[in-house]
Tab-separated table of C-alpha atoms in Angstrom:
chain	number	residue	atom	x	y	z
A	1	MET	CA	75.869	74.916	92.637
A	2	SER	CA	74.121	77.371	90.330
A	3	ILE	CA	71.816	76.383	87.485
A	4	GLU	CA	74.487	77.524	85.013
A	5	LEU	CA	77.031	75.241	86.625
A	6	TRP	CA	74.643	72.277	86.534
A	7	ILE	CA	74.052	72.934	82.828
A	8	ALA	CA	77.830	73.064	82.255
A	9	LEU	CA	78.239	69.783	84.133
A	10	LEU	CA	75.481	68.130	82.093
A	11	ALA	CA	76.973	69.465	78.849
A	12	GLY	CA	80.380	68.039	79.788
A	13	ALA	CA	78.791	64.712	80.722
A	14	LEU	CA	76.652	64.497	77.559
A	15	GLY	CA	79.566	65.490	75.344
A	16	THR	CA	81.832	62.869	76.933
A	17	TYR	CA	79.127	60.210	76.522
A	18	LEU	CA	78.639	61.093	72.846
A	19	ILE	CA	82.427	60.927	72.289
A	20	ARG	CA	82.230	57.347	73.549
A	21	LEU	CA	78.945	56.388	71.843
A	22	LEU	CA	78.870	57.928	68.351
A	23	PRO	CA	82.047	56.197	67.066
A	24	LEU	CA	80.484	52.867	68.106
A	25	LEU	CA	77.349	53.548	66.072
A	26	TRP	CA	79.479	54.616	63.095
A	27	MET	CA	81.627	51.483	63.264
A	28	GLN	CA	78.658	49.150	63.755
A	29	ARG	CA	76.999	50.610	60.668
A	30	ARG	CA	80.246	50.272	58.685
A	31	LEU	CA	80.658	46.631	59.748
A	32	ARG	CA	77.031	45.871	58.888
A	33	HIS	CA	77.417	47.361	55.403
A	34	SER	CA	80.661	45.514	54.696
A	35	ARG	CA	79.077	42.255	55.891
A	36	GLU	CA	76.100	42.751	53.577
A	37	ARG	CA	78.329	43.575	50.615
A	38	ALA	CA	81.167	41.069	50.988
A	39	GLY	CA	79.802	38.558	53.467
A	40	THR	CA	82.538	39.390	55.984
A	41	GLU	CA	83.186	42.185	58.431
A	42	SER	CA	86.106	44.461	57.723
A	43	MET	CA	87.751	46.888	60.106
A	44	PRO	CA	90.255	49.442	58.788
A	45	ALA	CA	93.807	48.135	59.302
A	46	TRP	CA	94.930	51.319	61.061
A	47	LEU	CA	92.186	50.910	63.646
A	48	GLY	CA	93.353	47.391	64.526
A	49	VAL	CA	96.837	48.786	65.204
A	50	LEU	CA	95.624	51.887	67.031
A	51	GLY	CA	93.832	49.856	69.747
A	52	PRO	CA	96.949	48.144	71.161
A	53	MET	CA	98.864	51.417	70.694
A	54	MET	CA	96.327	53.253	72.862
A	55	ILE	CA	96.850	50.667	75.627
A	56	ALA	CA	100.626	51.050	75.270
A	57	ALA	CA	100.246	54.831	75.450
A	58	VAL	CA	98.144	54.627	78.613
A	59	LEU	CA	100.818	52.322	80.041
A	60	GLY	CA	103.502	54.895	79.213
A	61	VAL	CA	101.511	57.694	80.848
A	62	SER	CA	100.852	55.656	84.001
A	63	LEU	CA	104.542	54.721	84.416
A	64	VAL	CA	105.433	58.110	85.874
A	65	PRO	CA	105.589	57.641	89.671
A	66	LYS	CA	103.704	60.013	91.960
A	67	THR	CA	106.959	61.153	93.540
A	68	LEU	CA	109.625	61.795	90.923
A	69	ASP	CA	112.683	60.640	92.869
A	70	SER	CA	115.112	57.749	92.384
A	71	SER	CA	113.200	55.415	94.722
A	72	GLY	CA	110.007	56.051	92.722
A	73	TRP	CA	111.753	55.074	89.486
A	74	TYR	CA	113.509	52.044	91.047
A	75	ALA	CA	110.174	50.890	92.472
A	76	THR	CA	108.510	51.342	89.074
A	77	GLY	CA	111.250	49.365	87.311
A	78	LEU	CA	111.251	46.526	89.798
A	79	GLY	CA	107.456	46.450	89.996
A	80	LEU	CA	107.234	46.135	86.195
A	81	LEU	CA	109.883	43.404	86.147
A	82	ALA	CA	108.090	41.421	88.860
A	83	THR	CA	104.761	41.856	87.035
A	84	LEU	CA	106.255	40.648	83.769
A	85	LEU	CA	107.968	37.617	85.328
A	86	VAL	CA	104.790	36.462	87.088
A	87	TRP	CA	102.753	37.052	83.925
A	88	ARG	CA	105.191	34.884	81.908
A	89	ARG	CA	104.751	32.061	84.396
A	90	THR	CA	101.011	32.305	85.020
A	91	ARG	CA	99.582	34.114	81.936
A	92	SER	CA	96.896	35.400	84.307
A	93	LEU	CA	95.576	38.892	85.015
A	94	GLY	CA	95.274	39.297	88.780
A	95	LEU	CA	98.350	37.652	90.320
A	96	PRO	CA	100.957	39.566	88.255
A	97	VAL	CA	99.298	42.848	89.285
A	98	ILE	CA	99.280	41.891	92.981
A	99	VAL	CA	102.950	40.846	92.883
A	100	GLY	CA	103.845	44.011	90.960
A	101	VAL	CA	102.159	46.291	93.506
A	102	ALA	CA	103.753	44.376	96.400
A	103	SER	CA	107.212	44.717	94.799
A	104	PHE	CA	106.625	48.413	94.175
A	105	ALA	CA	105.593	48.890	97.829
A	106	ALA	CA	108.583	46.901	99.112
A	107	VAL	CA	111.066	49.081	97.198
A	108	ILE	CA	109.383	52.296	98.375
A	109	LEU	CA	109.460	51.087	102.007
A	110	LEU	CA	113.111	50.003	101.763
A	111	LEU	CA	114.448	53.125	100.075
A	112	ARG	CA	112.504	55.809	101.955
B	1	MET	CA	63.305	39.473	72.403
B	2	SER	CA	66.398	37.666	71.150
B	3	ASP	CA	68.952	35.885	73.294
B	4	HIS	CA	71.322	38.758	72.800
B	5	ASP	CA	68.804	41.156	74.265
B	6	SER	CA	68.042	39.158	77.378
B	7	ALA	CA	69.628	40.129	80.684
B	8	PRO	CA	73.281	39.080	80.952
B	9	ALA	CA	73.946	35.769	82.682
B	10	ALA	CA	75.402	35.862	86.180
B	11	PRO	CA	78.657	33.963	85.499
B	12	ALA	CA	79.621	36.390	82.761
B	13	TRP	CA	78.927	39.309	85.114
B	14	LEU	CA	81.110	37.708	87.727
B	15	GLY	CA	83.905	37.152	85.238
B	16	GLY	CA	83.859	40.854	84.370
B	17	VAL	CA	83.834	41.825	88.037
B	18	ARG	CA	86.770	39.508	88.765
B	19	ASP	CA	88.804	40.780	85.810
B	20	SER	CA	88.231	44.410	86.735
B	21	LEU	CA	89.218	44.006	90.400
B	22	PRO	CA	92.822	45.142	89.699
B	23	LEU	CA	91.388	48.410	88.375
B	24	LEU	CA	90.061	49.268	91.814
B	25	SER	CA	93.435	49.758	93.429
B	26	GLY	CA	94.188	52.291	90.726
B	27	TYR	CA	90.768	53.945	90.626
B	28	ILE	CA	90.029	54.384	94.319
B	29	PRO	CA	93.128	56.407	95.342
B	30	VAL	CA	92.662	58.744	92.355
B	31	ALA	CA	88.931	59.037	93.053
B	32	VAL	CA	89.641	59.832	96.718
B	33	SER	CA	92.041	62.559	95.546
B	34	PHE	CA	89.344	63.926	93.250
B	35	GLY	CA	86.756	63.965	96.031
B	36	LEU	CA	89.190	65.844	98.241
B	37	VAL	CA	90.132	68.367	95.531
B	38	ALA	CA	86.480	68.956	94.624
B	39	THR	CA	85.386	69.668	98.200
B	40	GLN	CA	88.406	71.912	98.736
B	41	ALA	CA	87.343	73.779	95.590
B	42	GLY	CA	83.931	74.417	97.164
B	43	PHE	CA	81.803	71.630	95.683
B	44	SER	CA	79.449	69.733	98.002
B	45	SER	CA	79.557	65.936	98.379
B	46	LEU	CA	76.429	65.621	96.210
B	47	GLU	CA	77.937	67.786	93.486
B	48	THR	CA	81.180	65.800	93.622
B	49	LEU	CA	79.168	62.601	93.220
B	50	ALA	CA	77.286	64.069	90.260
B	51	ILE	CA	80.540	65.038	88.511
B	52	SER	CA	82.081	61.591	89.069
B	53	GLY	CA	78.933	59.691	88.124
B	54	LEU	CA	78.005	61.727	85.052
B	55	ILE	CA	81.282	62.868	83.477
B	56	TYR	CA	83.244	59.806	84.702
B	57	ALA	CA	86.592	60.683	83.154
B	58	GLY	CA	89.390	61.190	85.692
B	59	ALA	CA	91.726	63.833	84.327
B	60	SER	CA	89.003	65.967	82.780
B	61	GLN	CA	87.123	66.062	86.101
B	62	PHE	CA	90.158	67.570	87.842
B	63	VAL	CA	90.413	70.186	85.074
B	64	PHE	CA	86.661	70.954	85.176
B	65	VAL	CA	86.666	71.455	88.945
B	66	GLY	CA	89.907	73.461	88.873
B	67	MET	CA	88.697	75.775	86.116
B	68	VAL	CA	85.302	76.372	87.725
B	69	ALA	CA	86.934	77.061	91.090
B	70	GLY	CA	89.395	79.408	89.402
B	71	GLY	CA	86.573	81.445	87.879
B	72	ALA	CA	87.106	80.408	84.242
B	73	PRO	CA	84.152	80.814	81.847
B	74	LEU	CA	81.907	77.750	82.047
B	75	TRP	CA	81.933	77.196	78.279
B	76	LEU	CA	85.729	77.011	78.452
B	77	ALA	CA	85.607	74.480	81.294
B	78	VAL	CA	83.223	72.315	79.225
B	79	ALA	CA	85.374	72.713	76.099
B	80	MET	CA	88.518	71.650	77.970
B	81	THR	CA	86.669	68.669	79.483
B	82	LEU	CA	85.631	67.486	76.021
B	83	LEU	CA	89.038	68.164	74.514
B	84	ILE	CA	90.745	66.001	77.137
B	85	ASN	CA	88.197	63.219	76.604
B	86	LEU	CA	88.457	63.326	72.817
B	87	ARG	CA	90.977	60.462	72.874
B	88	HIS	CA	88.058	58.140	73.759
B	89	VAL	CA	86.805	58.501	70.189
B	90	VAL	CA	88.892	55.548	68.956
B	91	TYR	CA	87.948	53.130	71.750
B	92	ALA	CA	84.486	51.928	70.722
B	93	PRO	CA	85.350	51.356	67.022
B	94	ASN	CA	88.176	49.055	68.159
B	95	LEU	CA	85.771	47.037	70.281
B	96	ALA	CA	82.929	47.031	67.727
B	97	PRO	CA	83.929	43.782	65.925
B	98	TRP	CA	83.738	41.972	69.279
B	99	LEU	CA	80.349	43.337	70.338
B	100	PRO	CA	77.412	41.072	69.419
B	101	PRO	CA	74.111	42.817	68.648
B	102	SER	CA	72.467	44.047	71.848
B	103	ARG	CA	70.425	47.035	72.956
B	104	TRP	CA	72.695	47.279	76.025
B	105	TRP	CA	75.823	48.541	74.245
B	106	PRO	CA	74.796	52.210	73.791
B	107	TRP	CA	74.128	52.498	77.534
B	108	LEU	CA	77.311	50.658	78.444
B	109	MET	CA	79.449	53.085	76.454
B	110	HIS	CA	79.236	55.481	79.413
B	111	GLY	CA	81.632	53.111	81.165
B	112	LEU	CA	84.218	53.056	78.378
B	113	THR	CA	87.216	54.599	80.162
B	114	ASP	CA	90.889	54.143	79.219
B	115	GLN	CA	91.226	51.257	81.641
B	116	VAL	CA	87.954	49.478	80.788
B	117	PHE	CA	88.822	49.765	77.082
B	118	ALA	CA	92.254	48.210	77.634
B	119	LEU	CA	90.722	45.388	79.639
B	120	ALA	CA	87.873	44.802	77.163
B	121	LEU	CA	90.130	44.791	74.098
B	122	ALA	CA	92.205	42.040	75.689
B	123	ARG	CA	89.367	39.945	77.147
B	124	LEU	CA	86.364	40.224	74.788
B	125	PRO	CA	87.980	38.264	71.924
B	126	GLN	CA	88.631	35.395	74.362
B	127	LEU	CA	84.983	35.157	75.432
B	128	ALA	CA	82.035	33.445	73.756
B	129	GLU	CA	79.667	35.949	72.109
B	130	ARG	CA	76.876	35.231	74.569
B	131	GLN	CA	79.122	36.158	77.501
B	132	ARG	CA	80.374	39.501	76.240
B	133	VAL	CA	77.523	41.804	77.269
B	134	GLY	CA	77.485	40.315	80.757
B	135	TRP	CA	81.264	40.472	81.092
B	136	PHE	CA	81.342	44.124	79.997
B	137	CYS	CA	78.456	44.987	82.351
B	138	GLY	CA	80.275	43.474	85.318
B	139	ALA	CA	83.625	45.074	84.522
B	140	ALA	CA	82.294	48.527	83.619
B	141	LEU	CA	79.792	48.727	86.478
B	142	LEU	CA	82.338	47.761	89.124
B	143	ALA	CA	84.804	50.317	87.767
B	144	TRP	CA	82.115	53.038	87.653
B	145	LEU	CA	80.804	52.304	91.140
B	146	SER	CA	84.327	52.200	92.594
B	147	TRP	CA	85.032	55.598	91.031
B	148	ILE	CA	81.857	57.039	92.529
B	149	ALA	CA	82.481	55.418	95.941
B	150	GLY	CA	86.092	56.637	95.959
B	151	SER	CA	84.972	60.176	95.111
B	152	LEU	CA	82.432	60.131	97.940
B	153	LEU	CA	85.033	58.790	100.337
B	154	GLY	CA	87.409	61.549	99.276
B	155	ALA	CA	84.743	64.213	99.684
B	156	LEU	CA	83.800	63.012	103.170
B	157	ALA	CA	87.110	61.825	104.603
B	158	GLY	CA	89.829	62.459	102.014
B	159	GLU	CA	91.955	64.733	104.180
B	160	TRP	CA	91.915	62.292	107.091
B	161	LEU	CA	92.741	59.335	104.812
B	162	MET	CA	95.675	61.109	103.178
B	163	THR	CA	97.237	61.996	106.529
B	164	GLN	CA	96.634	58.533	108.038
B	165	TRP	CA	97.965	56.452	105.134
B	166	PRO	CA	100.064	58.653	102.851
B	167	LEU	CA	101.950	55.640	101.446
B	168	LEU	CA	98.752	53.934	100.314
B	169	GLY	CA	97.981	56.764	97.925
B	170	GLU	CA	101.392	56.335	96.329
B	171	VAL	CA	101.579	52.546	96.169
B	172	MET	CA	98.080	51.497	95.080
B	173	PRO	CA	98.006	53.407	91.760
B	174	PHE	CA	100.896	51.201	90.575
B	175	ALA	CA	98.211	48.580	89.917
B	176	LEU	CA	97.328	50.498	86.753
B	177	PRO	CA	100.711	50.303	84.960
B	178	ALA	CA	101.026	46.694	86.173
B	179	LEU	CA	97.629	45.884	84.664
B	180	PHE	CA	98.374	47.702	81.397
B	181	LEU	CA	101.669	45.836	81.131
B	182	VAL	CA	99.846	42.520	81.468
B	183	LEU	CA	97.340	43.636	78.823
B	184	VAL	CA	99.920	44.848	76.327
B	185	ALA	CA	102.538	42.091	76.857
B	186	PRO	CA	100.743	39.513	74.646
B	187	ARG	CA	100.982	41.985	71.745
B	188	PHE	CA	104.772	41.657	71.593
B	189	THR	CA	104.440	38.970	68.950
B	190	SER	CA	107.073	40.146	66.436
B	191	PRO	CA	109.994	42.591	66.232
B	192	ARG	CA	107.723	44.948	64.303
B	193	TRP	CA	105.046	45.013	66.995
B	194	ALA	CA	107.677	45.163	69.756
B	195	LEU	CA	109.452	48.170	68.255
B	196	ALA	CA	106.222	50.063	67.557
B	197	LEU	CA	104.875	49.400	71.068
B	198	CYS	CA	108.178	50.444	72.694
B	199	VAL	CA	108.211	53.684	70.680
B	200	CYS	CA	104.648	54.334	71.813
B	201	ILE	CA	105.347	53.615	75.508
B	202	ILE	CA	108.516	55.742	75.591
B	203	ALA	CA	106.810	58.600	73.737
B	204	ALA	CA	103.862	58.561	76.163
B	205	LEU	CA	106.266	58.555	79.113
B	206	ALA	CA	108.168	61.497	77.632
B	207	PHE	CA	104.963	63.462	76.946
B	208	THR	CA	103.825	62.893	80.532
B	209	LEU	CA	107.150	64.031	81.970
B	210	GLY	CA	106.781	67.101	79.777
B	211	GLY	CA	103.382	67.840	81.332
B	212	LEU	CA	101.340	66.659	78.314
B	213	ALA	CA	99.777	63.465	79.681
B	214	ASN	CA	96.336	63.769	78.083
B	215	VAL	CA	97.347	64.923	74.639
B	216	GLY	CA	100.295	62.531	74.944
B	217	ILE	CA	98.068	59.426	74.784
B	218	PRO	CA	96.731	59.946	71.244
B	219	LEU	CA	100.026	61.447	70.055
B	220	ALA	CA	102.094	58.527	71.365
B	221	ALA	CA	99.590	56.037	69.915
B	222	ALA	CA	99.815	57.800	66.538
B	223	LEU	CA	103.631	57.671	66.700
B	224	GLY	CA	103.536	53.960	67.509
B	225	GLY	CA	101.097	53.348	64.658
B	226	LEU	CA	103.283	55.357	62.275
B	227	CYS	CA	106.279	53.278	63.324
B	228	PHE	CA	104.295	50.069	62.758
B	229	PHE	CA	103.179	50.999	59.242
B	230	THR	CA	106.546	52.505	58.291
B	231	LEU	CA	108.216	49.202	59.100
B	232	ARG	CA	105.755	47.413	56.833
B	233	ALA	CA	106.334	49.677	53.828
B	234	PRO	CA	107.515	47.414	50.976
B	235	ARG	CA	110.999	47.938	49.591
B	236	LEU	CA	111.240	48.690	45.888
B	237	PRO	CA	113.970	47.178	43.710
B	238	GLY	CA	117.264	48.912	44.449
B	239	GLY	CA	116.540	49.182	48.154
B	240	GLN	CA	114.305	52.248	47.848
B	241	ARG	CA	111.039	52.446	49.805
């Protein structure tokens, strides 16, 4: 890899890191100021809504199966249903995911 | 040195590692694919490792490698990488109220991916303040190392793996939507939240099917947010908004 390419890689890496870091520093300063002024921390209301929405958006993006055929969609639907049912019973993180993946795999194996 | 600045306690680390285990089945197949694509594009194993370790942002890495291999100007490859990763700008401010003072946070922000953010936003509020740095360290480090290890595996043996177990590469990534579902499900606390979240999920799905996955994340989130705040708008006398 040429020097120019290494510089491009480092620029991409530094830029990505700053995209993740600088908003944290901004928000920490904002929270500190609001705490000093009012005695409590305050986060903008829109930001508190945007967080869960970002997770929901990433969920929506990840729902698209690798192979866009009917078995892929059936497997996705059944996998989500199984995940949700186990989550309602256990309220845990790991087991619903394991059951969801197993259900997804079972449908793929049965239909293909 | 304050308590907050001391090294994170082991149990908190382990809790983060345990909680992030489901991420691995989503990360590793994608990382293996990246390693394979990068070596096929002419990058060495060391260079592939450097890209995964330093940029550490899935989709943008594929674009970076593809553009460089295709002969695009390097500044354009960097610009596209940053543009795709711009959605990360809202992650840290959302977590900030849950982050106790510590010198570790700036360094740990390198590990703030979509998945780690989703996990942290759900778990950090449930943890005691003294556990949060350790938990985040464990979760983010495991995710980062699995991404790097998967990329190396893909660079060295990706082609062989894909031909031996083609089904594995299709099934394992389902762990990610399953995990996100578990993380977002507790937010369905009212009709207002439920409707806004459903709008967001469906919009993101539609954007992805239309080939706009990366820009679709912030756009779908904005649509969901708009829906949420529109539903809250107070009605004026006479039924007008």
